[in-house]
């Protein structure tokens, strides 16, 4: 079985992770901070954007893979997966802002991520407890 939606989602998130990793590395070099944030807000933002993606992406990929494996409709799952990637990107963008309250971009990113994860978890529970056709 080919998990095309899972593969495409994973590739998109991996590209985002590489971009955020390179951004963090460049800032570490700029501020000569091999560990920590050297008191630099920009570096703190880069570290958190990278870390935040690594916190949420794995469970999202796992849920997408399980949904695809359990026969979730490809179009609906593809849309949900795309929304998940977009929300993760919005959250990362929103973290690169001056100190202060969260921006709309970050808020949409995290609320969207949590809603998508909740929706996928519930969807998976329904699929797991449904009788298989055949």
mmCIF file of C-alpha atoms in Angstrom, residues 21-116:
data_model
loop_
_atom_site.group_PDB
_atom_site.id
_atom_site.type_symbol
_atom_site.label_atom_id
_atom_site.label_comp_id
_atom_site.label_asym_id
_atom_site.label_seq_id
_atom_site.Cartn_x
_atom_site.Cartn_y
_atom_site.Cartn_z
ATOM 1 C CA UNK A 21 16.964 24.467 11.068
ATOM 2 C CA UNK A 22 19.100 26.486 8.669
ATOM 3 C CA UNK A 23 17.571 29.706 9.992
ATOM 4 C CA UNK A 24 18.426 28.689 13.561
ATOM 5 C CA UNK A 25 21.979 27.668 12.594
ATOM 6 C CA UNK A 26 22.573 30.958 10.760
ATOM 7 C CA UNK A 27 21.402 32.935 13.797
ATOM 8 C CA UNK A 28 23.563 30.850 16.117
ATOM 9 C CA UNK A 29 26.558 31.714 13.946
ATOM 10 C CA UNK A 30 25.555 35.385 13.780
ATOM 11 C CA UNK A 31 25.238 35.687 17.565
ATOM 12 C CA UNK A 32 28.069 33.248 18.344
ATOM 13 C CA UNK A 33 25.713 31.144 20.447
ATOM 14 C CA UNK A 34 26.476 27.451 20.231
ATOM 15 C CA UNK A 35 24.012 26.813 23.071
ATOM 16 C CA UNK A 36 21.070 28.840 24.353
ATOM 17 C CA UNK A 37 19.849 32.060 22.786
ATOM 18 C CA UNK A 38 22.549 34.547 23.854
ATOM 19 C CA UNK A 39 19.753 36.858 25.012
ATOM 20 C CA UNK A 40 18.745 37.512 21.396
ATOM 21 C CA UNK A 41 15.012 37.590 20.696
ATOM 22 C CA UNK A 42 15.520 36.614 17.038
ATOM 23 C CA UNK A 43 17.458 33.523 18.024
ATOM 24 C CA UNK A 44 14.864 32.619 20.650
ATOM 25 C CA UNK A 45 12.168 32.890 17.963
ATOM 26 C CA UNK A 46 14.142 30.692 15.566
ATOM 27 C CA UNK A 47 14.756 28.074 18.257
ATOM 28 C CA UNK A 48 11.063 27.996 19.221
ATOM 29 C CA UNK A 49 9.834 27.882 15.615
ATOM 30 C CA UNK A 50 12.103 24.904 14.964
ATOM 31 C CA UNK A 51 11.237 23.209 18.255
ATOM 32 C CA UNK A 52 7.528 23.832 17.893
ATOM 33 C CA UNK A 53 7.469 22.103 14.510
ATOM 34 C CA UNK A 54 9.332 19.104 15.923
ATOM 35 C CA UNK A 55 6.765 18.897 18.736
ATOM 36 C CA UNK A 56 3.643 18.807 16.563
ATOM 37 C CA UNK A 57 4.714 17.350 13.188
ATOM 38 C CA UNK A 58 5.306 13.745 14.320
ATOM 39 C CA UNK A 59 1.827 13.168 15.754
ATOM 40 C CA UNK A 60 0.267 14.861 12.730
ATOM 41 C CA UNK A 61 2.204 12.607 10.341
ATOM 42 C CA UNK A 62 1.308 9.523 12.379
ATOM 43 C CA UNK A 63 -2.392 10.420 12.383
ATOM 44 C CA UNK A 64 -2.355 11.097 8.630
ATOM 45 C CA UNK A 65 -0.601 7.784 7.986
ATOM 46 C CA UNK A 66 -3.036 5.841 10.154
ATOM 47 C CA UNK A 67 -6.048 7.541 8.579
ATOM 48 C CA UNK A 68 -4.719 6.766 5.121
ATOM 49 C CA UNK A 69 -4.032 3.165 6.136
ATOM 50 C CA UNK A 70 -7.572 2.797 7.543
ATOM 51 C CA UNK A 71 -9.073 3.951 4.248
ATOM 52 C CA UNK A 72 -9.964 7.594 4.868
ATOM 53 C CA UNK A 73 -11.171 9.221 1.629
ATOM 54 C CA UNK A 74 -8.126 10.616 -0.173
ATOM 55 C CA UNK A 75 -9.612 13.972 -1.124
ATOM 56 C CA UNK A 76 -10.780 14.753 2.405
ATOM 57 C CA UNK A 77 -7.537 13.517 3.951
ATOM 58 C CA UNK A 78 -5.501 15.480 1.415
ATOM 59 C CA UNK A 79 -7.329 18.663 2.348
ATOM 60 C CA UNK A 80 -6.851 18.016 6.075
ATOM 61 C CA UNK A 81 -3.154 17.253 5.544
ATOM 62 C CA UNK A 82 -2.688 20.451 3.517
ATOM 63 C CA UNK A 83 -4.403 22.480 6.243
ATOM 64 C CA UNK A 84 -2.096 20.878 8.816
ATOM 65 C CA UNK A 85 1.010 21.877 6.826
ATOM 66 C CA UNK A 86 -0.330 25.405 6.294
ATOM 67 C CA UNK A 87 -1.088 25.773 10.014
ATOM 68 C CA UNK A 88 2.403 24.595 10.934
ATOM 69 C CA UNK A 89 3.901 27.133 8.494
ATOM 70 C CA UNK A 90 1.679 29.938 9.825
ATOM 71 C CA UNK A 91 2.719 29.147 13.378
ATOM 72 C CA UNK A 92 6.402 29.239 12.412
ATOM 73 C CA UNK A 93 5.954 32.571 10.619
ATOM 74 C CA UNK A 94 4.061 33.946 13.602
ATOM 75 C CA UNK A 95 6.912 33.122 15.954
ATOM 76 C CA UNK A 96 9.242 35.509 14.069
ATOM 77 C CA UNK A 97 7.696 38.666 15.496
ATOM 78 C CA UNK A 98 8.726 41.233 18.086
ATOM 79 C CA UNK A 99 8.052 40.407 21.724
ATOM 80 C CA UNK A 100 4.473 40.855 22.812
ATOM 81 C CA UNK A 101 1.176 39.086 22.502
ATOM 82 C CA UNK A 102 0.829 36.371 19.847
ATOM 83 C CA UNK A 103 0.069 37.648 16.359
ATOM 84 C CA UNK A 104 -2.964 36.560 14.352
ATOM 85 C CA UNK A 105 -0.685 34.407 12.193
ATOM 86 C CA UNK A 106 0.641 32.492 15.176
ATOM 87 C CA UNK A 107 -2.802 32.211 16.775
ATOM 88 C CA UNK A 108 -4.368 30.873 13.579
ATOM 89 C CA UNK A 109 -1.444 28.484 13.201
ATOM 90 C CA UNK A 110 -1.676 26.953 16.658
ATOM 91 C CA UNK A 111 -5.480 26.926 16.942
ATOM 92 C CA UNK A 112 -5.705 25.436 13.448
ATOM 93 C CA UNK A 113 -3.097 22.814 14.326
ATOM 94 C CA UNK A 114 -4.911 21.785 17.483
ATOM 95 C CA UNK A 115 -8.273 21.619 15.721
ATOM 96 C CA UNK A 116 -6.816 19.530 12.893
#
